[in-house]
PDB file of C-alpha atoms and ligand atoms in Angstrom:
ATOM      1  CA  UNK A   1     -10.462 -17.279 -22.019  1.00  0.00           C
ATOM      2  CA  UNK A   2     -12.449 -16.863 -18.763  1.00  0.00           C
ATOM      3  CA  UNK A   3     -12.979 -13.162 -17.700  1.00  0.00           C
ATOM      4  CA  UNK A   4     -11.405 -12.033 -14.604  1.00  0.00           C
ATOM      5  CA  UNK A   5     -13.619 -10.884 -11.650  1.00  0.00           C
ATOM      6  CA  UNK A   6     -13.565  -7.073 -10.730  1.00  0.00           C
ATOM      7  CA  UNK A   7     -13.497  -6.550  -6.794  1.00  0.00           C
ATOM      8  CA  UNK A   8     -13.600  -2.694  -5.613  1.00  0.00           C
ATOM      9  CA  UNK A   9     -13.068  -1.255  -2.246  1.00  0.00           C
ATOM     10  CA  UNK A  10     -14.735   1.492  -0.728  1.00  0.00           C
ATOM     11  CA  UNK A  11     -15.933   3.394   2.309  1.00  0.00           C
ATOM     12  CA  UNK A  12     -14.973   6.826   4.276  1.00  0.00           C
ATOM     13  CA  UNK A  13     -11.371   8.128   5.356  1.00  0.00           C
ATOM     14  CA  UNK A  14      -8.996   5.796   7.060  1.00  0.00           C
ATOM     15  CA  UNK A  15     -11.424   2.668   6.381  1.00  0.00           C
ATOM     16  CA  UNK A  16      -8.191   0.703   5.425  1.00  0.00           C
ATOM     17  CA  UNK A  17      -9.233  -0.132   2.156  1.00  0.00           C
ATOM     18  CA  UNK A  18      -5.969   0.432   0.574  1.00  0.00           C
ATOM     19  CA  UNK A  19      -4.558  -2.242   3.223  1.00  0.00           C
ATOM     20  CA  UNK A  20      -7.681  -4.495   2.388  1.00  0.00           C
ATOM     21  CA  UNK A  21      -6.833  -4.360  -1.301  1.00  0.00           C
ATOM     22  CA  UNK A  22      -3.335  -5.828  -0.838  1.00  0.00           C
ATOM     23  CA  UNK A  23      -4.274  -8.728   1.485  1.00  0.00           C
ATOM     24  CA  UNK A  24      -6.747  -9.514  -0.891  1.00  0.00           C
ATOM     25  CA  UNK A  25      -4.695  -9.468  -4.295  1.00  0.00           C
ATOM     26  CA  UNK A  26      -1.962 -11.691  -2.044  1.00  0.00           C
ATOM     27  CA  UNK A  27      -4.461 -14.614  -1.251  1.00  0.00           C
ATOM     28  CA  UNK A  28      -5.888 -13.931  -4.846  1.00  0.00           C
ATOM     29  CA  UNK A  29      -2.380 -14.871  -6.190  1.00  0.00           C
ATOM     30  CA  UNK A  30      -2.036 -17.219  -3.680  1.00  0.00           C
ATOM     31  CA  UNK A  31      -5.065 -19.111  -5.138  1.00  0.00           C
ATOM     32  CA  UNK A  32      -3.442 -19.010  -8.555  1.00  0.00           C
ATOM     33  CA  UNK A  33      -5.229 -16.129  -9.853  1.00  0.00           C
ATOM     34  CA  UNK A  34      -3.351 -13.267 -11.613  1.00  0.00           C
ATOM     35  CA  UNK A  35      -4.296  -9.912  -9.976  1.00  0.00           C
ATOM     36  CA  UNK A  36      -3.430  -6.670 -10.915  1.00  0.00           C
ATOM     37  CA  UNK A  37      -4.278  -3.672  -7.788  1.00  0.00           C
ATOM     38  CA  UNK A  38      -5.474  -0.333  -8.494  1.00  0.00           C
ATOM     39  CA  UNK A  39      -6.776   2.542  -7.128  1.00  0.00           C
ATOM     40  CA  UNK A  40      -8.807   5.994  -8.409  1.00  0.00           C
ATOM     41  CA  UNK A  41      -8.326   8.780  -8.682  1.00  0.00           C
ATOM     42  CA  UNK A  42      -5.440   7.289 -10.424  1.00  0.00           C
ATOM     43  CA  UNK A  43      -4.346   4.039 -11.867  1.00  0.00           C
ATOM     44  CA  UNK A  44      -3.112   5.600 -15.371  1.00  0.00           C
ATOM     45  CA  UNK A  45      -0.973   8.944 -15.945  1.00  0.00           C
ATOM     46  CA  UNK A  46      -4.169  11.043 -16.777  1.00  0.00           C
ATOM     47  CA  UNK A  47      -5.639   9.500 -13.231  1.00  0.00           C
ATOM     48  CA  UNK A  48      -2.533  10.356 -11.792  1.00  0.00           C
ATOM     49  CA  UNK A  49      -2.653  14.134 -12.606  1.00  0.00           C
ATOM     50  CA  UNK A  50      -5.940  14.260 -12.177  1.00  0.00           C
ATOM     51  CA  UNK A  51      -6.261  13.483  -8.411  1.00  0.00           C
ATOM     52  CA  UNK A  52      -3.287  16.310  -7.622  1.00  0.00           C
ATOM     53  CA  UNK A  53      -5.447  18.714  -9.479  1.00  0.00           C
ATOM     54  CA  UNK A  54      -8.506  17.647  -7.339  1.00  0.00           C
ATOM     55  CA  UNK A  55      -6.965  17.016  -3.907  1.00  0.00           C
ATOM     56  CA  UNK A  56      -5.085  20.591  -4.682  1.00  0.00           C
ATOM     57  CA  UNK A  57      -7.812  22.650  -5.536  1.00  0.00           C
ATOM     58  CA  UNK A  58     -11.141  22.554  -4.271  1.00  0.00           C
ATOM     59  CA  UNK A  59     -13.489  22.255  -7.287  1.00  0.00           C
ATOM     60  CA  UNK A  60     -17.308  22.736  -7.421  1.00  0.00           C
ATOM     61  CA  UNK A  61     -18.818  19.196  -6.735  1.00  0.00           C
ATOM     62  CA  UNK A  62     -20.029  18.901  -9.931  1.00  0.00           C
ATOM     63  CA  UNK A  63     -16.234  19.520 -11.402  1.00  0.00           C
ATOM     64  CA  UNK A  64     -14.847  17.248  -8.881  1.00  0.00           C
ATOM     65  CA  UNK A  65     -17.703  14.353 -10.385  1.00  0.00           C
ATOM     66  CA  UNK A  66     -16.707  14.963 -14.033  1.00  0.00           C
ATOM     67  CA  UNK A  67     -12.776  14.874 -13.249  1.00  0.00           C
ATOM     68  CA  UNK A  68     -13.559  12.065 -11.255  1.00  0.00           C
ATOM     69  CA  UNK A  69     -15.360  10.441 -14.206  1.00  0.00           C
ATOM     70  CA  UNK A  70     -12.478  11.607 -16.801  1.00  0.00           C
ATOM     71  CA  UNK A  71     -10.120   9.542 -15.135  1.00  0.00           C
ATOM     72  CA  UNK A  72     -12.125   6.706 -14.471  1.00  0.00           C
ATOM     73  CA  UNK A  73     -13.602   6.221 -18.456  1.00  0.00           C
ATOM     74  CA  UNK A  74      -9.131   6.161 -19.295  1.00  0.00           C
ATOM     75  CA  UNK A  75      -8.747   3.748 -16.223  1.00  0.00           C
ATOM     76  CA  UNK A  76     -11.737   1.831 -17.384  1.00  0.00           C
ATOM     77  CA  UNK A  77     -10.617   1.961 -20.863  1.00  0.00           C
ATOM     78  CA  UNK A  78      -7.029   1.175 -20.714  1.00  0.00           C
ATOM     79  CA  UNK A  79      -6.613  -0.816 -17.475  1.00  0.00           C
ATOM     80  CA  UNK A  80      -9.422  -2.618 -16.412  1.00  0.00           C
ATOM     81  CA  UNK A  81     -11.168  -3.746 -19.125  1.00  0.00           C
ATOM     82  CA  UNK A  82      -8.181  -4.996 -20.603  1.00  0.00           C
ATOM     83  CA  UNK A  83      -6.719  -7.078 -17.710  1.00  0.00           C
ATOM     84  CA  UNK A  84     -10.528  -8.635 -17.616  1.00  0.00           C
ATOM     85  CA  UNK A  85     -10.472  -9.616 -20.789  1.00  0.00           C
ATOM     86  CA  UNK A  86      -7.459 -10.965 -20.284  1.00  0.00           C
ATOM     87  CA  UNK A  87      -8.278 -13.094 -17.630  1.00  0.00           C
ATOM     88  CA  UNK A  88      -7.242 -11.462 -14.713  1.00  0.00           C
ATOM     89  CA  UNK A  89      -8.772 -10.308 -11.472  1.00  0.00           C
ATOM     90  CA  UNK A  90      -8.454  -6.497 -10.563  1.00  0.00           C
ATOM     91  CA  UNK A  91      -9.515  -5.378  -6.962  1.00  0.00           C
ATOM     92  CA  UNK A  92      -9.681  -1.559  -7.154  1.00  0.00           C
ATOM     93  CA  UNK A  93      -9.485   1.146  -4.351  1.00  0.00           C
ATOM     94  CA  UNK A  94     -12.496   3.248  -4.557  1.00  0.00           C
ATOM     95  CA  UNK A  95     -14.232   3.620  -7.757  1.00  0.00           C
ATOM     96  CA  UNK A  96     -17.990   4.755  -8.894  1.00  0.00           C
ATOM     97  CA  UNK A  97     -19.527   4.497  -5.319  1.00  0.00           C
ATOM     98  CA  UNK A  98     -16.974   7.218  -3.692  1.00  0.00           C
ATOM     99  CA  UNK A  99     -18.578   9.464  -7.058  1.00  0.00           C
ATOM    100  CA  UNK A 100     -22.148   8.743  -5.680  1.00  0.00           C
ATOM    101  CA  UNK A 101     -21.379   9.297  -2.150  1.00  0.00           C
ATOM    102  CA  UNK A 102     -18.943  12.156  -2.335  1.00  0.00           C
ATOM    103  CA  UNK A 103     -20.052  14.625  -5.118  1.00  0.00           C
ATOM    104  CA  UNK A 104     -23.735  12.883  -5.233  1.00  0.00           C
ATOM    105  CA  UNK A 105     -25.134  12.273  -1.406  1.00  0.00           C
ATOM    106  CA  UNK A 106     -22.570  14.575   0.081  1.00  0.00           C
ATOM    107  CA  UNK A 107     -21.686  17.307  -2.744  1.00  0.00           C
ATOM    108  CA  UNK A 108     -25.484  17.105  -3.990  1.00  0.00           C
ATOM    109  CA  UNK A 109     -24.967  16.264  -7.407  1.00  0.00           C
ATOM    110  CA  UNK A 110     -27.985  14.628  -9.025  1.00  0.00           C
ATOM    111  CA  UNK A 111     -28.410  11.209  -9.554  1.00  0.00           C
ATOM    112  CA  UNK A 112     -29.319  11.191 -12.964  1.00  0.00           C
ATOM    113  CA  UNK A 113     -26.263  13.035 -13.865  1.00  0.00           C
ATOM    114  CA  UNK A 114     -24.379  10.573 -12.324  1.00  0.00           C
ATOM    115  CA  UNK A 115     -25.825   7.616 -13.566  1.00  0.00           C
ATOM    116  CA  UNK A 116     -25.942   9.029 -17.371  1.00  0.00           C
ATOM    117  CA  UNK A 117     -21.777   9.494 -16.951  1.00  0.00           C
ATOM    118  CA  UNK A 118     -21.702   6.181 -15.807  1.00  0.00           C
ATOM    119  CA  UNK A 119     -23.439   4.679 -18.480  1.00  0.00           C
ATOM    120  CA  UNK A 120     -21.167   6.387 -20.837  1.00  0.00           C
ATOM    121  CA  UNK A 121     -18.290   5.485 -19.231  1.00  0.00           C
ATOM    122  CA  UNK A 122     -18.403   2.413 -16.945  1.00  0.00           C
ATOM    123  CA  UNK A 123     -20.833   0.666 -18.242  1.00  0.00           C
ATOM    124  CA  UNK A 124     -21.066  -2.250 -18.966  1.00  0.00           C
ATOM    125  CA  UNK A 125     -17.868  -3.218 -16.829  1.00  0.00           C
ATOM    126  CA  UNK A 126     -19.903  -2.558 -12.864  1.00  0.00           C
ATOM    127  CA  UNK A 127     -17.968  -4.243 -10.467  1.00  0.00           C
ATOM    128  CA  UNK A 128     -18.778  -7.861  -9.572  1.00  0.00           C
ATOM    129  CA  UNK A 129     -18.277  -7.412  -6.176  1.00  0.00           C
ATOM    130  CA  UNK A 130     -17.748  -4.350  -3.993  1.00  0.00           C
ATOM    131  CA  UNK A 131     -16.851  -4.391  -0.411  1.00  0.00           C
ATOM    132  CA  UNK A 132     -17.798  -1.063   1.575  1.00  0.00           C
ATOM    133  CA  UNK A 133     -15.627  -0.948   4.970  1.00  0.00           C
ATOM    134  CA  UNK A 134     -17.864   0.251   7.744  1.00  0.00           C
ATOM    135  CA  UNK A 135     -16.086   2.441  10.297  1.00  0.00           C
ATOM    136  CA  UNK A 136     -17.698   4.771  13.175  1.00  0.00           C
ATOM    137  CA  UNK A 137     -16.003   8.415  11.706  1.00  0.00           C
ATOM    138  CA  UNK A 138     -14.067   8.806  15.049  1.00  0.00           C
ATOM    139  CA  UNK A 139     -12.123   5.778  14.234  1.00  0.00           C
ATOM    140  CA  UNK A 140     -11.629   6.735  10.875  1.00  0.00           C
ATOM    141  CA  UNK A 141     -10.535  10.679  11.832  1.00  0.00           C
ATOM    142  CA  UNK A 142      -8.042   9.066  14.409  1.00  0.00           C
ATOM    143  CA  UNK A 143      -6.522   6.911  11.981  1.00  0.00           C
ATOM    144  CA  UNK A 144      -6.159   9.388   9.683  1.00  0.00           C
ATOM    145  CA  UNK A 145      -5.016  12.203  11.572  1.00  0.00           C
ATOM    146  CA  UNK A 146      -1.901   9.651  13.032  1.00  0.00           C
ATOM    147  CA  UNK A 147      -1.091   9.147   9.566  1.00  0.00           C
ATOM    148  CA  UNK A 148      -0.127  12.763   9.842  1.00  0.00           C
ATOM    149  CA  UNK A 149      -0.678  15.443   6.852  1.00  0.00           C
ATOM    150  CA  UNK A 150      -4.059  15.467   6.132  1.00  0.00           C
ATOM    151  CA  UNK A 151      -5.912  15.561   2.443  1.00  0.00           C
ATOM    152  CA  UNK A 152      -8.650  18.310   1.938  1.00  0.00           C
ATOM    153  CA  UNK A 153     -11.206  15.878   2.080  1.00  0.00           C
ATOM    154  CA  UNK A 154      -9.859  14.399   5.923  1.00  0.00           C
ATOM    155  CA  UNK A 155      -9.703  17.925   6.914  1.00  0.00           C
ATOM    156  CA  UNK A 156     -13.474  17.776   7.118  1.00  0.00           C
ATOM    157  CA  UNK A 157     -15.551  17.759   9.968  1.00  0.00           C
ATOM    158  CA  UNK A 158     -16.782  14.797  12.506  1.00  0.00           C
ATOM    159  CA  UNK A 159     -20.301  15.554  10.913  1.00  0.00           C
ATOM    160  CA  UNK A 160     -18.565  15.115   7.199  1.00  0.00           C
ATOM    161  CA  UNK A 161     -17.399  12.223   8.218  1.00  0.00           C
ATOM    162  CA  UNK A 162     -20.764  10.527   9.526  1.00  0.00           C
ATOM    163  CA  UNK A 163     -22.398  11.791   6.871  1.00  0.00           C
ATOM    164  CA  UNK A 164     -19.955  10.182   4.763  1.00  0.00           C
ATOM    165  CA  UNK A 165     -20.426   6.768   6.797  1.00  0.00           C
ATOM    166  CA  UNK A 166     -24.292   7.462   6.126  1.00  0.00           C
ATOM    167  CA  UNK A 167     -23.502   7.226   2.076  1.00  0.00           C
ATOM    168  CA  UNK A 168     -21.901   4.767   2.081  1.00  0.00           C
ATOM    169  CA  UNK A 169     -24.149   2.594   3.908  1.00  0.00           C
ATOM    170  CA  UNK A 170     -27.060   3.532   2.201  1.00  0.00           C
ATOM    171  CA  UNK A 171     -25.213   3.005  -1.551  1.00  0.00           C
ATOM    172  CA  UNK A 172     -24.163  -0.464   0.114  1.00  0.00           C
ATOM    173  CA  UNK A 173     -28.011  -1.504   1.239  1.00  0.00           C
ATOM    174  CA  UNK A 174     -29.249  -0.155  -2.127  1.00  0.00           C
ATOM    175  CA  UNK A 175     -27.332  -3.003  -4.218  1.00  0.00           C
ATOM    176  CA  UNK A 176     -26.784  -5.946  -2.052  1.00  0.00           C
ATOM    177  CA  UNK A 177     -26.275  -8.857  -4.763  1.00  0.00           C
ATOM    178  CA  UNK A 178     -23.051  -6.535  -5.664  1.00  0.00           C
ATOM    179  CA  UNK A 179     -22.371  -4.337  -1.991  1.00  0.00           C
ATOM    180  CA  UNK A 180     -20.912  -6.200   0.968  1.00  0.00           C
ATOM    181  CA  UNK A 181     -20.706  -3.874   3.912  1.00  0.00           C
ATOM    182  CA  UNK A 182     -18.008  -4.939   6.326  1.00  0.00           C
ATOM    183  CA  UNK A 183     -17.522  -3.637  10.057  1.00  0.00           C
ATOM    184  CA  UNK A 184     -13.841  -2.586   9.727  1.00  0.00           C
ATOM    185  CA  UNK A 185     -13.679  -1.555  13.402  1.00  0.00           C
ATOM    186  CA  UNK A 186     -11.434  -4.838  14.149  1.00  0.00           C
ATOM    187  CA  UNK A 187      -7.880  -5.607  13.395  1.00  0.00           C
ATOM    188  CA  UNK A 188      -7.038  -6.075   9.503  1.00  0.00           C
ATOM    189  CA  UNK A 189      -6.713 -10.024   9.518  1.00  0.00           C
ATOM    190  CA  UNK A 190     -10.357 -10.365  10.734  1.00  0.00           C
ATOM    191  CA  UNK A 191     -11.424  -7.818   8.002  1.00  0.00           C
ATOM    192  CA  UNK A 192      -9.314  -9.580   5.533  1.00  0.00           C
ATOM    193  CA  UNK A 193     -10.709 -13.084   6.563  1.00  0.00           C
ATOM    194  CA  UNK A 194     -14.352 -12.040   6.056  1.00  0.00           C
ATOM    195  CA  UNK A 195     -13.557 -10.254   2.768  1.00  0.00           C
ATOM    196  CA  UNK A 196     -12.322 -13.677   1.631  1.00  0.00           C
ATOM    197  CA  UNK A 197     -15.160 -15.401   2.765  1.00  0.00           C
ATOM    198  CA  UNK A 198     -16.992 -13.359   0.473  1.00  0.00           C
ATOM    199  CA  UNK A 199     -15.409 -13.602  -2.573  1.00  0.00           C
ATOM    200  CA  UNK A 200     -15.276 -17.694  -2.064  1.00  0.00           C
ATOM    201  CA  UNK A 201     -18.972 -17.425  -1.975  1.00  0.00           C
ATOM    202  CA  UNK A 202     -19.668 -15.126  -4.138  1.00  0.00           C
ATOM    203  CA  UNK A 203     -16.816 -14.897  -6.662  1.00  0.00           C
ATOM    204  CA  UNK A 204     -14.835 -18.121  -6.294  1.00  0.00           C
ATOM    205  CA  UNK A 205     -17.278 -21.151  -6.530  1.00  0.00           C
ATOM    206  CA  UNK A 206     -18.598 -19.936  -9.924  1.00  0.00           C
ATOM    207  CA  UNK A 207     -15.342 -19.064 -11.516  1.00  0.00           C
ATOM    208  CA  UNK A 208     -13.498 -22.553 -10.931  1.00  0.00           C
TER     209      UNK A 208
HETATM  210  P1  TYD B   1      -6.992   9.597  -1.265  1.00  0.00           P
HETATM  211  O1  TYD B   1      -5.805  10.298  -0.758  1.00  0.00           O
HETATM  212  O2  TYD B   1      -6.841   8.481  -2.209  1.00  0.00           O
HETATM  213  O3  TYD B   1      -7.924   9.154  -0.060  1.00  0.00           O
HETATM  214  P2  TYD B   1      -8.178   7.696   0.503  1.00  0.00           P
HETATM  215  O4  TYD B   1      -6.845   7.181   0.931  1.00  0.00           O
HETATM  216  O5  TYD B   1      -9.136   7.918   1.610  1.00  0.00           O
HETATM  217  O6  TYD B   1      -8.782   6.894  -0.628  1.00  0.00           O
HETATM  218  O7  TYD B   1      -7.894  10.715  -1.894  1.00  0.00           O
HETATM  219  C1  TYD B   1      -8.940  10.424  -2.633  1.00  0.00           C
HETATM  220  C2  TYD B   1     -10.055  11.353  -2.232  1.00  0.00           C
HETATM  221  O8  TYD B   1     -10.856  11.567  -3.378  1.00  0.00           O
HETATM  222  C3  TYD B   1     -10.936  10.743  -1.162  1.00  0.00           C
HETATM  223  O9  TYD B   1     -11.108  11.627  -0.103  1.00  0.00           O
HETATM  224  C4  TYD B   1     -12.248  10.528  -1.838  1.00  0.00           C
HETATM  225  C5  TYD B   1     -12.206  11.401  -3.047  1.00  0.00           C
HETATM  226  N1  TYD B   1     -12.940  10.832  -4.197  1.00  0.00           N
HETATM  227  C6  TYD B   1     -14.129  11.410  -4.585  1.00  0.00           C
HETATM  228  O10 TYD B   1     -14.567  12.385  -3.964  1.00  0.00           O
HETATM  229  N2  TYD B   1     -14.810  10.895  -5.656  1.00  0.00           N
HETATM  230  C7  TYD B   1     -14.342   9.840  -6.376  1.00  0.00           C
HETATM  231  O11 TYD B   1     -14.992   9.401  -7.354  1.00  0.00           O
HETATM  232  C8  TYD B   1     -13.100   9.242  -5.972  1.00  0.00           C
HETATM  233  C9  TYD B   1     -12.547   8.075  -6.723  1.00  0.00           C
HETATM  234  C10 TYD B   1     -12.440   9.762  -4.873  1.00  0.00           C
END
């Protein structure tokens, strides 16, 4: 059986990569592809619990990376390697590029610790295509704040946020054969559209 493709979103607060992820799966489905959606933290019970511990609590970066990593090795392990295998797609919101941006370029974890956890539990199932929505960190503070209650980590400051934009950006130019960087300062159907383009270049033409 052909192995599905593994699509992840990413990017700062309010990016609308959980509204990304959605239209995607649809046109996935559409195309006769069976998706599954996730999203981390979370995406199995452990995952679950674990992101109400984190987003409660304000953990030391370097606690927030290995919680982070706990759930992702069980989401890795039971979810997404499995639906791969089986054949079908899974498009993920966030997943080890909000690690390096958040607890590495932002909390200051070091690389090497980061990569080493990867490698002992992601590898070797890196996505095959990650999108990174660009957004100016006023737009994304807006959105959020209308969405009303705010997480610990929207609670942060304009300069978080740019800094934040700044990660991500810089984790995108750093792998481009797997990183897409997207301007998601336009209205979701646009965004959508040019996601699709990209995974009919990239992901599509080889796997029909
Ligand atoms: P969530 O409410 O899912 O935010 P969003 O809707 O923006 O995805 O909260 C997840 C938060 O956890 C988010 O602010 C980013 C953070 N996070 C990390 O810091 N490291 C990680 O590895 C992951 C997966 C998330």
């Amino acid at each position: 059986m052909k192995r599905g493709k593994f699509i992840t979103f990413e990017g700062g607060e309010g990016a609308g990569k959980s509204t990304q992820a959605g239209l995607l799966a649809e046109r996935l489905r559409v195309a006769g592809l069976g998706t599954v959606v996730t999203r981390e933290p979370g995406g199995t019970p452990l995952g679950e619990a674990v992101r109400s511990l984190v987003l409660d609590t304000r953990p030391v970066p370097v606690t927030e990376l290995l919680l982070f990593a706990a759930a992702r090795a069980e989401h890795v392990a039971e979810v997404i390697r499995p639906a791969l295998a089986h054949g079908t797609w899974v498009v993920c919101d966030r997943f080890i590029d909000s690690s390096r941006v958040y607890q590495g370029a932002l909390g200051g974890v070091p690389r090497d610790l980061i990569d080493a956890i990867e490698a002992g539990s992601v590898a070797p199932t890196f996505p095959d295509l990650t999108i990174v929505l660009d957004l100016p960190p006023e737009t994304g503070l807006q959105r959020t704040a209308s969405r009303g209650a705010l997480s610990r980590f929207d609670a942060e400051s304009a300069s978080y946020h740019r800094q934040l934009q700044e990660g991500f950006r810089t984790v995108a130019r750093a792998e481009p054969e797997r990183c897409l960087l997207i301007d998601a300062d336009r209205a979701p159907g646009e965004i959508a559209d040019d996601v699709w383009r990209a995974v009919e270049t990239r992901l599509l033409a080889e796997a029909r």
